[in-house]
Amino acid sequence: MNISKKLKINKIEKKIYLMWEKNKCFKANYKKKKRFSIIMPPPNITGSLHIGHAFQQTIMDVIIRFKKMSGYNTLWITGTDHAGISTQIIVEKNIKTKKIENISKKNIIKNIWKWNKKYTYKINKQIKLLGNSIDWDKKNFSLDEKFSYAVKKIFISLYKKKLIYKKKKIVNWDKKLKTVISDLEINKKKIQKKNYYIKYYLLNKNKKIKYLLIPTTNPETILGNTAIAVNPYDKRYKNLINEYVINPINQNHIKIISDSYVNPLKGTGCIKITPAHNVNDYKLAKKHKLNIINILNKDGSLKKKFILYNYLGKKIKNNNINLKPPYNLLNIDIEKVKKKIVFILLKKKLIKKIKNKNKKILYSNKSNSLIIFLLTNQWYLKIKNLAKKSINVVKKNKIDFIPKKYKKIYLKWMYNIKDWCISRQIYWGHKIPIWYDKKNKKIYTGFNKKEIYKKYKLNKNIILKRDKNVLDTWFSSSIWTFTSLGWPKKTIEFNTFHPINLVVSGFDIIFFWISRMIMITLYSIKKKNISQIPFYKIFITGLIRDENGKKMSKSIGNVINPIDIINGISLKNLIKKRTKNLIKTNNIKEIYKNTKRYFPNGIKAYGIDTLRFTLASIATHNIKINFNINSLSNNYNFCNKLWNACRYIILIFKKNKNINKNCKNKKYSLINLWITIKINILIKKFKKNINKFRLDLLCKSLFKFIKHEFCDWYLEFIKICIKNKNIINLNLIFSILLKTTISILKIVHPITPFITEYLWGKIKKFKKNKKKHTLLIKQKFPIYKKFQKKYHKKIYVINIIKKIIYFFRKLNLKYSKKYNKKYTITLIIFNISLKKKYILLKNYFLFKNKNINKIFVLCKKNNKNKHIFLNFKKTLLIKNIYLYYKLI
RNA sequence: AGGUGAUUAGCUCAAUAGGUAGAGCAUCUCUUUUACAAGGAGAAGGCAAAUGGUUCAAAUCCAUUAUCACCUACCA
């Protein structure tokens, strides 16, 4: 019988989930002393969950269920992140497609809140569908009141300690979104670009050299040149240092400076300096006190009039410098300016040659537009001191990285960390709690206007205007652990569960999230005057990739949605899903081809437990995890096997109503002892592997035990026992069978909670004390019991029996029905100890075979009659024990 | 350029402590009187990327090389 036939997927699973919720199974239980908490990295509200989310959540759920069953007071908290820029883009796009024009900011924000409601519901539904044991009364949103209060509180505190400052610096600018973005939000692409070699004529015409040849891939920035740099030791240009060249476009005079930064071996050995639009040039400008010319508007177009700054970033006036763009280039996007400038230069014959060059270009991860560099005023967080403490905490192993290799990556990043730019020029997010009094040039910070007027005793005539910027999303994420537990209120949750025991996350957000959480928590949270870490352990999972090891992405069209694995999907619909809403439409054919190749029949409905088991079993400590659809059917078979085994056990229990399944005789028969020891070994392995976060090994040991020990051998032995009712005490056998089955259900429950909970409902009926045993999730995890060596020796006989059965299976193959050969055989088992001989003979019924004519079991000491081995063939059974056989 | 990993059966991956290399899928043979054919039983398949070193003993530790992946930085 098949699980999916019996367990109507979704319906029963939903019922079971509701039952858990009703019985408050996901709530913290403060009566218990030991505590364990997990916090989920908050999914963005930008879309639905993908397989990577399902993967991480499964790991978290397995661990928290195990801890709960092991008697811990557990709490798993979830929530969603407002994901500033990303969400704003998606909602704006959505509005544009609906062709609602001239929408105000207020309306967009209203729309984002609507979107938020819709997607939070969607995401939470998905999380529930996966069976995650989350306390839903404690869900959070990174933009809710609790968070906005905490964000302000921490901002104010940091500002007062002068750790937050505002400064004009060169930043990565997204011209489409018109906001600063961080280095981490930039993608890099290698492309072939044209490298133009441009003539800059010298002002002093008496020199030997008439012009300097300057290679550039960005001729548009010529307008912002304020210097030419050469290496001080470059013989070619040594005499020209401090001379001037003429800007080929606007005829400004540009000084030649020297700096060892210039590599004389590269290019022509001289470079142009555009401080406002190149990070390195900006550094040089500061060093050499060069002027800075900003030529770009915030949308990436050319300014009507350029702005001149001194090296400190202060606006200055200078009539000698031409600050107007030539030839009506104003208000054109920089990409077009480039083409026109090249055209002008060609016309003036100022380009000596053009070469192709491989160059990395930077584009925004958020809007996909090319990054420009702009000098802007932004808010920064001074980070060096915060980083120092965060490095120490990890170095001293107060925070554990699992696997360890990520510790190195984290530390390396932290050593080279720069001040964190925390302001963004968007409107979806936490507004910066800064107010300006422009008349008196004063800045105030506080929770709101009223508070500021009161606190600083300001006159009502003073007009306060709030800073328009919004905080980087990761600012509110960095306070996630403690704020979602209720901080700054001293809640029971915060007092009990902080620091969080475990965070499970992908390595891609170590820098975004993990490092910042550590820094901000160490700064903000103190218990008994000691800085608190946000969490004790961080388990970094690999990234799930497709069957070929490629990253899953919409544009490649290899994404697998967890819901499609649970409910199944036809090939047609899968292709439809994968090709829908694509930005680039040129690879639709390939997506079609590949999808058809790897999923010729679509995806079958595998159900939640199969998905969970599969995800857990691929949770190796590799950085790259290939998701193979084959492993799903394999694990489906496993769940099916478990299902059928339990069904069989229920069947024989019902058939043998008279037999006592709850007798407590401690005398073990061989099979009982053997399976009990085996299950104890399994428990030991389970605990070991879960503590090491090796869910892959854990699943493997479960799979092996249930399929190859429990089903293949133990249940087969049970069948033989039932046939031999008259010789064997079935009361004992059935009692252990019931006990073993229950143990198995408990052990597998954290991984496949639904099927086990369902089967538990059927099996528990055979147990005494029914009242105690309500739900499997509330049961205690089986305790490992150590058995003495003598018992281990005793069960060694099972191995001998197995080998004898193997022997007969092979023999049967040889003389099978097909060949229609009948045979009888005489066996001698030789070199067996007296004790084992006794046990073996006592359990003869286990391997009794109609083909056996006679059987002798001989100890070493009794081998007087050596002649009986004549004409016998010999095989090794196990270690020194031999089997002699003769066909009759 | 620097860093972090990886290289094991046809494929996808394991081996927790250095001790005769294990699964699943695929392949081949047998098997429908039943808990399960999405089963069961059996077989075949590997000198572990290469070279050298340490050790009684190396897939595992060390060094070098090759290939691949990812990360960081720079590129006039």
PDB file of N, CA and C (backbone and C1' of nucleotides) in Angstrom, chain A residues 1-2 188 215 263 271 280 359-360 622 626 634 636-637 641 647-648 692 694 697 700 719 806 809-810 818, chain B residues 3-5 12-17 22 24-25 30 35-36 38-43 70 73-76:
ATOM      1  N   MET A   1       0.844  -1.202   0.000  1.00  0.00           N
ATOM      2  CA  MET A   1       0.000   0.000   0.000  1.00  0.00           C
ATOM      3  C   MET A   1       0.877   1.250   0.000  1.00  0.00           C
ATOM      4  N   ASN A   2       0.331   2.265  -0.562  1.00  0.00           N
ATOM      5  CA  ASN A   2       1.073   3.485  -0.796  1.00  0.00           C
ATOM      6  C   ASN A   2       0.669   4.590   0.179  1.00  0.00           C
ATOM      7  N   LYS A 188      29.367  42.116 -10.239  1.00  0.00           N
ATOM      8  CA  LYS A 188      30.475  42.421 -11.152  1.00  0.00           C
ATOM      9  C   LYS A 188      30.380  41.516 -12.360  1.00  0.00           C
ATOM     10  N   PRO A 215      45.378  56.343 -21.701  1.00  0.00           N
ATOM     11  CA  PRO A 215      44.361  55.345 -22.035  1.00  0.00           C
ATOM     12  C   PRO A 215      43.196  55.402 -21.055  1.00  0.00           C
ATOM     13  N   ASN A 263      51.365  52.753 -11.816  1.00  0.00           N
ATOM     14  CA  ASN A 263      52.244  51.686 -12.266  1.00  0.00           C
ATOM     15  C   ASN A 263      52.788  52.034 -13.655  1.00  0.00           C
ATOM     16  N   ILE A 271      47.975  58.397 -15.934  1.00  0.00           N
ATOM     17  CA  ILE A 271      46.524  58.233 -15.794  1.00  0.00           C
ATOM     18  C   ILE A 271      45.883  59.571 -15.494  1.00  0.00           C
ATOM     19  N   ASN A 280      39.568  55.440  -6.280  1.00  0.00           N
ATOM     20  CA  ASN A 280      41.017  55.604  -6.123  1.00  0.00           C
ATOM     21  C   ASN A 280      41.461  57.025  -6.413  1.00  0.00           C
ATOM     22  N   LYS A 359      37.291  44.240 -19.059  1.00  0.00           N
ATOM     23  CA  LYS A 359      37.162  45.038 -17.846  1.00  0.00           C
ATOM     24  C   LYS A 359      35.925  44.609 -17.069  1.00  0.00           C
ATOM     25  N   LYS A 360      36.090  44.674 -15.760  1.00  0.00           N
ATOM     26  CA  LYS A 360      34.923  44.371 -14.935  1.00  0.00           C
ATOM     27  C   LYS A 360      34.049  45.605 -14.851  1.00  0.00           C
ATOM     28  N   ASN A 622      29.196  20.845   2.890  1.00  0.00           N
ATOM     29  CA  ASN A 622      29.757  21.396   1.668  1.00  0.00           C
ATOM     30  C   ASN A 622      29.211  22.787   1.397  1.00  0.00           C
ATOM     31  N   ASN A 626      24.167  20.016  -4.440  1.00  0.00           N
ATOM     32  CA  ASN A 626      23.371  19.786  -5.650  1.00  0.00           C
ATOM     33  C   ASN A 626      22.058  19.113  -5.288  1.00  0.00           C
ATOM     34  N   ASN A 634      13.853   8.322  -3.975  1.00  0.00           N
ATOM     35  CA  ASN A 634      14.512   7.402  -3.061  1.00  0.00           C
ATOM     36  C   ASN A 634      13.984   7.559  -1.643  1.00  0.00           C
ATOM     37  N   TYR A 636      11.249   9.068  -0.835  1.00  0.00           N
ATOM     38  CA  TYR A 636       9.819   8.763  -0.821  1.00  0.00           C
ATOM     39  C   TYR A 636       9.620   7.279  -0.519  1.00  0.00           C
ATOM     40  N   ASN A 637      10.462   6.471  -1.151  1.00  0.00           N
ATOM     41  CA  ASN A 637      10.384   5.032  -0.896  1.00  0.00           C
ATOM     42  C   ASN A 637      10.653   4.702   0.556  1.00  0.00           C
ATOM     43  N   LYS A 641       8.219   2.870   3.054  1.00  0.00           N
ATOM     44  CA  LYS A 641       8.652   1.660   3.745  1.00  0.00           C
ATOM     45  C   LYS A 641       8.251   1.738   5.218  1.00  0.00           C
ATOM     46  N   ARG A 647       2.150  -0.387   9.207  1.00  0.00           N
ATOM     47  CA  ARG A 647       0.860  -0.970   8.830  1.00  0.00           C
ATOM     48  C   ARG A 647       0.857  -2.475   9.119  1.00  0.00           C
ATOM     49  N   TYR A 648       1.970  -3.111   8.803  1.00  0.00           N
ATOM     50  CA  TYR A 648       2.099  -4.548   9.037  1.00  0.00           C
ATOM     51  C   TYR A 648       2.060  -4.861  10.526  1.00  0.00           C
ATOM     52  N   LYS A 692      26.546  17.563  16.048  1.00  0.00           N
ATOM     53  CA  LYS A 692      27.577  18.038  15.108  1.00  0.00           C
ATOM     54  C   LYS A 692      26.956  18.651  13.868  1.00  0.00           C
ATOM     55  N   ARG A 694      25.340  17.245  11.620  1.00  0.00           N
ATOM     56  CA  ARG A 694      25.507  16.408  10.449  1.00  0.00           C
ATOM     57  C   ARG A 694      24.192  15.668  10.177  1.00  0.00           C
ATOM     58  N   LEU A 697      24.448  12.609   7.789  1.00  0.00           N
ATOM     59  CA  LEU A 697      24.844  11.327   8.366  1.00  0.00           C
ATOM     60  C   LEU A 697      23.720  10.746   9.202  1.00  0.00           C
ATOM     61  N   LYS A 700      21.247   9.161   6.986  1.00  0.00           N
ATOM     62  CA  LYS A 700      21.810   7.937   6.446  1.00  0.00           C
ATOM     63  C   LYS A 700      21.676   6.793   7.446  1.00  0.00           C
ATOM     64  N   LYS A 719       8.159 -12.531  11.662  1.00  0.00           N
ATOM     65  CA  LYS A 719       7.269 -13.428  10.908  1.00  0.00           C
ATOM     66  C   LYS A 719       7.555 -14.888  11.273  1.00  0.00           C
ATOM     67  N   TYR A 806      22.131 -15.931   4.403  1.00  0.00           N
ATOM     68  CA  TYR A 806      22.761 -15.487   3.149  1.00  0.00           C
ATOM     69  C   TYR A 806      23.187 -16.682   2.319  1.00  0.00           C
ATOM     70  N   ARG A 809      20.360 -18.277   0.625  1.00  0.00           N
ATOM     71  CA  ARG A 809      19.819 -17.459  -0.456  1.00  0.00           C
ATOM     72  C   ARG A 809      20.631 -17.652  -1.736  1.00  0.00           C
ATOM     73  N   LYS A 810      21.949 -17.666  -1.583  1.00  0.00           N
ATOM     74  CA  LYS A 810      22.804 -17.853  -2.754  1.00  0.00           C
ATOM     75  C   LYS A 810      22.609 -19.249  -3.335  1.00  0.00           C
ATOM     76  N   LYS A 818      13.862 -22.045 -11.461  1.00  0.00           N
ATOM     77  CA  LYS A 818      14.046 -21.948 -12.901  1.00  0.00           C
ATOM     78  C   LYS A 818      14.769 -23.184 -13.438  1.00  0.00           C
TER      79      LYS A 818
ATOM     80  P     G B   3      47.216  33.121  -0.301  1.00  0.00           P
ATOM     81  O5'   G B   3      45.717  33.055   0.222  1.00  0.00           O
ATOM     82  C5'   G B   3      45.368  33.676   1.453  1.00  0.00           C
ATOM     83  C4'   G B   3      43.878  33.673   1.628  1.00  0.00           C
ATOM     84  C3'   G B   3      43.230  32.297   1.685  1.00  0.00           C
ATOM     85  O3'   G B   3      43.369  31.710   2.960  1.00  0.00           O
ATOM     86  C1'   G B   3      41.982  33.682   0.253  1.00  0.00           C
ATOM     87  P     U B   4      43.556  30.132   3.095  1.00  0.00           P
ATOM     88  O5'   U B   4      42.056  29.637   2.900  1.00  0.00           O
ATOM     89  C5'   U B   4      41.018  30.142   3.748  1.00  0.00           C
ATOM     90  C4'   U B   4      39.686  29.668   3.243  1.00  0.00           C
ATOM     91  C3'   U B   4      39.609  28.179   2.952  1.00  0.00           C
ATOM     92  O3'   U B   4      39.421  27.454   4.154  1.00  0.00           O
ATOM     93  C1'   U B   4      38.630  29.376   1.167  1.00  0.00           C
ATOM     94  P     G B   5      39.926  25.952   4.239  1.00  0.00           P
ATOM     95  O5'   G B   5      38.690  25.214   3.576  1.00  0.00           O
ATOM     96  C5'   G B   5      38.906  24.195   2.633  1.00  0.00           C
ATOM     97  C4'   G B   5      37.657  24.072   1.805  1.00  0.00           C
ATOM     98  C3'   G B   5      37.672  22.857   0.894  1.00  0.00           C
ATOM     99  O3'   G B   5      37.178  21.727   1.585  1.00  0.00           O
ATOM    100  C1'   G B   5      37.180  24.774  -0.381  1.00  0.00           C
ATOM    101  P     U B  12      27.972  13.656 -11.241  1.00  0.00           P
ATOM    102  O5'   U B  12      27.023  13.488  -9.978  1.00  0.00           O
ATOM    103  C5'   U B  12      25.720  14.074  -9.975  1.00  0.00           C
ATOM    104  C4'   U B  12      25.048  13.804  -8.652  1.00  0.00           C
ATOM    105  C3'   U B  12      25.888  14.132  -7.423  1.00  0.00           C
ATOM    106  O3'   U B  12      25.854  15.512  -7.117  1.00  0.00           O
ATOM    107  C1'   U B  12      24.876  12.019  -7.140  1.00  0.00           C
ATOM    108  P     C B  13      27.084  16.134  -6.337  1.00  0.00           P
ATOM    109  O5'   C B  13      27.608  14.970  -5.401  1.00  0.00           O
ATOM    110  C5'   C B  13      28.092  15.233  -4.114  1.00  0.00           C
ATOM    111  C4'   C B  13      27.425  14.304  -3.121  1.00  0.00           C
ATOM    112  C3'   C B  13      28.285  13.950  -1.918  1.00  0.00           C
ATOM    113  O3'   C B  13      28.211  14.964  -0.933  1.00  0.00           O
ATOM    114  C1'   C B  13      27.326  11.979  -2.785  1.00  0.00           C
ATOM    115  P     A B  14      29.434  15.178   0.006  1.00  0.00           P
ATOM    116  O5'   A B  14      29.087  14.115   1.121  1.00  0.00           O
ATOM    117  C5'   A B  14      29.954  12.994   1.304  1.00  0.00           C
ATOM    118  C4'   A B  14      29.323  12.092   2.297  1.00  0.00           C
ATOM    119  C3'   A B  14      30.275  11.601   3.382  1.00  0.00           C
ATOM    120  O3'   A B  14      30.243  12.451   4.502  1.00  0.00           O
ATOM    121  C1'   A B  14      29.305   9.746   2.304  1.00  0.00           C
ATOM    122  P     A B  15      31.563  12.792   5.277  1.00  0.00           P
ATOM    123  O5'   A B  15      32.007  11.354   5.787  1.00  0.00           O
ATOM    124  C5'   A B  15      31.317  10.721   6.865  1.00  0.00           C
ATOM    125  C4'   A B  15      31.925   9.368   7.111  1.00  0.00           C
ATOM    126  C3'   A B  15      33.418   9.381   7.431  1.00  0.00           C
ATOM    127  O3'   A B  15      33.652   9.604   8.807  1.00  0.00           O
ATOM    128  C1'   A B  15      32.985   7.785   5.736  1.00  0.00           C
ATOM    129  P     U B  16      35.038  10.214   9.241  1.00  0.00           P
ATOM    130  O5'   U B  16      34.540  11.540   9.931  1.00  0.00           O
ATOM    131  C5'   U B  16      35.302  12.235  10.914  1.00  0.00           C
ATOM    132  C4'   U B  16      34.406  12.523  12.097  1.00  0.00           C
ATOM    133  C3'   U B  16      34.634  11.592  13.285  1.00  0.00           C
ATOM    134  O3'   U B  16      35.761  11.925  14.073  1.00  0.00           O
ATOM    135  C1'   U B  16      32.330  11.775  12.871  1.00  0.00           C
ATOM    136  P     A B  17      36.434  12.993  14.730  1.00  0.00           P
ATOM    137  O5'   A B  17      37.681  12.031  14.812  1.00  0.00           O
ATOM    138  C5'   A B  17      38.975  12.515  14.475  1.00  0.00           C
ATOM    139  C4'   A B  17      39.909  11.487  14.970  1.00  0.00           C
ATOM    140  C3'   A B  17      40.399  10.515  13.894  1.00  0.00           C
ATOM    141  O3'   A B  17      41.787  10.258  14.062  1.00  0.00           O
ATOM    142  C1'   A B  17      39.288   9.330  15.643  1.00  0.00           C
ATOM    143  P     G B  22      33.690  -0.669   2.939  1.00  0.00           P
ATOM    144  O5'   G B  22      32.176  -0.567   3.400  1.00  0.00           O
ATOM    145  C5'   G B  22      31.199  -0.486   2.423  1.00  0.00           C
ATOM    146  C4'   G B  22      30.362   0.732   2.694  1.00  0.00           C
ATOM    147  C3'   G B  22      29.166   0.821   1.785  1.00  0.00           C
ATOM    148  O3'   G B  22      28.127   0.029   2.336  1.00  0.00           O
ATOM    149  C1'   G B  22      30.258   2.914   1.888  1.00  0.00           C
ATOM    150  P     G B  24      21.874   1.019  -1.047  1.00  0.00           P
ATOM    151  O5'   G B  24      21.173   2.154  -1.906  1.00  0.00           O
ATOM    152  C5'   G B  24      20.176   2.974  -1.306  1.00  0.00           C
ATOM    153  C4'   G B  24      19.969   4.206  -2.146  1.00  0.00           C
ATOM    154  C3'   G B  24      19.760   3.938  -3.633  1.00  0.00           C
ATOM    155  O3'   G B  24      18.420   3.610  -3.921  1.00  0.00           O
ATOM    156  C1'   G B  24      21.363   5.654  -3.358  1.00  0.00           C
ATOM    157  P     C B  25      18.091   2.642  -5.079  1.00  0.00           P
ATOM    158  O5'   C B  25      18.435   3.526  -6.361  1.00  0.00           O
ATOM    159  C5'   C B  25      17.642   4.657  -6.696  1.00  0.00           C
ATOM    160  C4'   C B  25      18.265   5.422  -7.833  1.00  0.00           C
ATOM    161  C3'   C B  25      18.500   4.627  -9.105  1.00  0.00           C
ATOM    162  O3'   C B  25      17.321   4.526  -9.883  1.00  0.00           O
ATOM    163  C1'   C B  25      20.436   5.874  -8.594  1.00  0.00           C
ATOM    164  P     C B  30      16.975 -14.080 -15.217  1.00  0.00           P
ATOM    165  O5'   C B  30      16.513 -14.405 -13.730  1.00  0.00           O
ATOM    166  C5'   C B  30      16.786 -15.693 -13.185  1.00  0.00           C
ATOM    167  C4'   C B  30      16.506 -15.682 -11.714  1.00  0.00           C
ATOM    168  C3'   C B  30      15.068 -15.426 -11.294  1.00  0.00           C
ATOM    169  O3'   C B  30      14.258 -16.567 -11.464  1.00  0.00           O
ATOM    170  C1'   C B  30      16.513 -14.199  -9.910  1.00  0.00           C
ATOM    171  P     A B  35       2.491 -10.082   4.363  1.00  0.00           P
ATOM    172  O5'   A B  35       2.448  -8.576   4.821  1.00  0.00           O
ATOM    173  C5'   A B  35       1.243  -7.834   4.775  1.00  0.00           C
ATOM    174  C4'   A B  35       1.561  -6.371   4.639  1.00  0.00           C
ATOM    175  C3'   A B  35       2.271  -5.989   3.346  1.00  0.00           C
ATOM    176  O3'   A B  35       1.329  -5.739   2.335  1.00  0.00           O
ATOM    177  C1'   A B  35       3.413  -5.059   5.200  1.00  0.00           C
ATOM    178  P     C B  36       1.597  -6.030   0.831  1.00  0.00           P
ATOM    179  O5'   C B  36       2.767  -5.011   0.463  1.00  0.00           O
ATOM    180  C5'   C B  36       2.446  -3.657   0.161  1.00  0.00           C
ATOM    181  C4'   C B  36       3.709  -2.861   0.049  1.00  0.00           C
ATOM    182  C3'   C B  36       4.661  -3.292  -1.058  1.00  0.00           C
ATOM    183  O3'   C B  36       4.277  -2.765  -2.310  1.00  0.00           O
ATOM    184  C1'   C B  36       5.868  -2.932   0.934  1.00  0.00           C
ATOM    185  P     A B  38       5.945  -0.379  -8.607  1.00  0.00           P
ATOM    186  O5'   A B  38       6.935   0.541  -7.778  1.00  0.00           O
ATOM    187  C5'   A B  38       8.322   0.741  -8.169  1.00  0.00           C
ATOM    188  C4'   A B  38       9.003   1.441  -7.003  1.00  0.00           C
ATOM    189  C3'   A B  38       8.677   0.735  -5.686  1.00  0.00           C
ATOM    190  O3'   A B  38       9.764   0.075  -5.062  1.00  0.00           O
ATOM    191  C1'   A B  38       7.813   3.019  -5.698  1.00  0.00           C
ATOM    192  P     G B  39      10.962   0.700  -4.453  1.00  0.00           P
ATOM    193  O5'   G B  39      11.145  -0.203  -3.175  1.00  0.00           O
ATOM    194  C5'   G B  39      11.219  -1.578  -3.384  1.00  0.00           C
ATOM    195  C4'   G B  39      10.323  -2.296  -2.434  1.00  0.00           C
ATOM    196  C3'   G B  39      11.023  -3.557  -1.977  1.00  0.00           C
ATOM    197  O3'   G B  39      11.679  -3.326  -0.755  1.00  0.00           O
ATOM    198  C1'   G B  39       9.062  -4.134  -3.118  1.00  0.00           C
ATOM    199  P     G B  40      13.226  -3.415  -0.672  1.00  0.00           P
ATOM    200  O5'   G B  40      13.403  -4.998  -0.650  1.00  0.00           O
ATOM    201  C5'   G B  40      12.656  -5.749   0.296  1.00  0.00           C
ATOM    202  C4'   G B  40      12.682  -7.196  -0.062  1.00  0.00           C
ATOM    203  C3'   G B  40      14.038  -7.757  -0.417  1.00  0.00           C
ATOM    204  O3'   G B  40      14.825  -8.006   0.725  1.00  0.00           O
ATOM    205  C1'   G B  40      12.477  -8.491  -2.001  1.00  0.00           C
ATOM    206  P     A B  41      16.358  -7.751   0.667  1.00  0.00           P
ATOM    207  O5'   A B  41      16.828  -9.007  -0.167  1.00  0.00           O
ATOM    208  C5'   A B  41      16.667 -10.313   0.374  1.00  0.00           C
ATOM    209  C4'   A B  41      17.138 -11.341  -0.605  1.00  0.00           C
ATOM    210  C3'   A B  41      18.547 -11.120  -1.137  1.00  0.00           C
ATOM    211  O3'   A B  41      19.534 -11.559  -0.225  1.00  0.00           O
ATOM    212  C1'   A B  41      17.103 -11.619  -2.921  1.00  0.00           C
ATOM    213  P     G B  42      20.869 -10.753  -0.127  1.00  0.00           P
ATOM    214  O5'   G B  42      21.565 -11.018  -1.539  1.00  0.00           O
ATOM    215  C5'   G B  42      22.288 -12.222  -1.743  1.00  0.00           C
ATOM    216  C4'   G B  42      22.557 -12.438  -3.197  1.00  0.00           C
ATOM    217  C3'   G B  42      23.680 -11.618  -3.816  1.00  0.00           C
ATOM    218  O3'   G B  42      24.959 -12.081  -3.442  1.00  0.00           O
ATOM    219  C1'   G B  42      21.856 -11.716  -5.305  1.00  0.00           C
ATOM    220  P     A B  43      26.150 -11.069  -3.364  1.00  0.00           P
ATOM    221  O5'   A B  43      26.455 -10.803  -4.906  1.00  0.00           O
ATOM    222  C5'   A B  43      26.920 -11.868  -5.740  1.00  0.00           C
ATOM    223  C4'   A B  43      27.018 -11.410  -7.165  1.00  0.00           C
ATOM    224  C3'   A B  43      28.002 -10.285  -7.429  1.00  0.00           C
ATOM    225  O3'   A B  43      29.318 -10.790  -7.530  1.00  0.00           O
ATOM    226  C1'   A B  43      25.979  -9.868  -8.580  1.00  0.00           C
ATOM    227  P     C B  70      31.599  29.907  -9.500  1.00  0.00           P
ATOM    228  O5'   C B  70      31.767  30.476  -8.019  1.00  0.00           O
ATOM    229  C5'   C B  70      30.729  30.307  -7.068  1.00  0.00           C
ATOM    230  C4'   C B  70      31.269  30.481  -5.677  1.00  0.00           C
ATOM    231  C3'   C B  70      31.804  31.863  -5.348  1.00  0.00           C
ATOM    232  O3'   C B  70      30.768  32.764  -5.028  1.00  0.00           O
ATOM    233  C1'   C B  70      33.348  30.251  -4.599  1.00  0.00           C
ATOM    234  P     A B  73      35.634  43.565  -2.484  1.00  0.00           P
ATOM    235  O5'   A B  73      37.095  43.882  -3.022  1.00  0.00           O
ATOM    236  C5'   A B  73      38.023  44.556  -2.168  1.00  0.00           C
ATOM    237  C4'   A B  73      39.394  44.531  -2.785  1.00  0.00           C
ATOM    238  C3'   A B  73      39.511  45.179  -4.159  1.00  0.00           C
ATOM    239  O3'   A B  73      39.544  46.591  -4.073  1.00  0.00           O
ATOM    240  C1'   A B  73      40.677  43.133  -4.159  1.00  0.00           C
ATOM    241  P     C B  74      38.930  47.422  -5.279  1.00  0.00           P
ATOM    242  O5'   C B  74      40.091  47.354  -6.350  1.00  0.00           O
ATOM    243  C5'   C B  74      41.362  47.941  -6.046  1.00  0.00           C
ATOM    244  C4'   C B  74      42.371  47.527  -7.075  1.00  0.00           C
ATOM    245  C3'   C B  74      41.999  47.835  -8.510  1.00  0.00           C
ATOM    246  O3'   C B  74      42.228  49.199  -8.827  1.00  0.00           O
ATOM    247  C1'   C B  74      42.805  45.627  -8.398  1.00  0.00           C
ATOM    248  P     C B  75      41.230  49.902  -9.836  1.00  0.00           P
ATOM    249  O5'   C B  75      41.726  49.367 -11.232  1.00  0.00           O
ATOM    250  C5'   C B  75      43.055  49.668 -11.690  1.00  0.00           C
ATOM    251  C4'   C B  75      43.402  48.776 -12.839  1.00  0.00           C
ATOM    252  C3'   C B  75      42.427  48.806 -14.006  1.00  0.00           C
ATOM    253  O3'   C B  75      42.579  49.938 -14.833  1.00  0.00           O
ATOM    254  C1'   C B  75      42.938  46.574 -13.496  1.00  0.00           C
ATOM    255  P     A B  76      41.337  50.521 -15.496  1.00  0.00           P
ATOM    256  O5'   A B  76      41.962  51.392 -16.639  1.00  0.00           O
ATOM    257  C5'   A B  76      41.635  52.724 -16.727  1.00  0.00           C
ATOM    258  C4'   A B  76      42.872  53.417 -17.245  1.00  0.00           C
ATOM    259  C3'   A B  76      43.634  52.540 -18.212  1.00  0.00           C
ATOM    260  O3'   A B  76      43.272  52.824 -19.534  1.00  0.00           O
ATOM    261  C1'   A B  76      45.071  53.418 -16.522  1.00  0.00           C
TER     262        A B  76
END
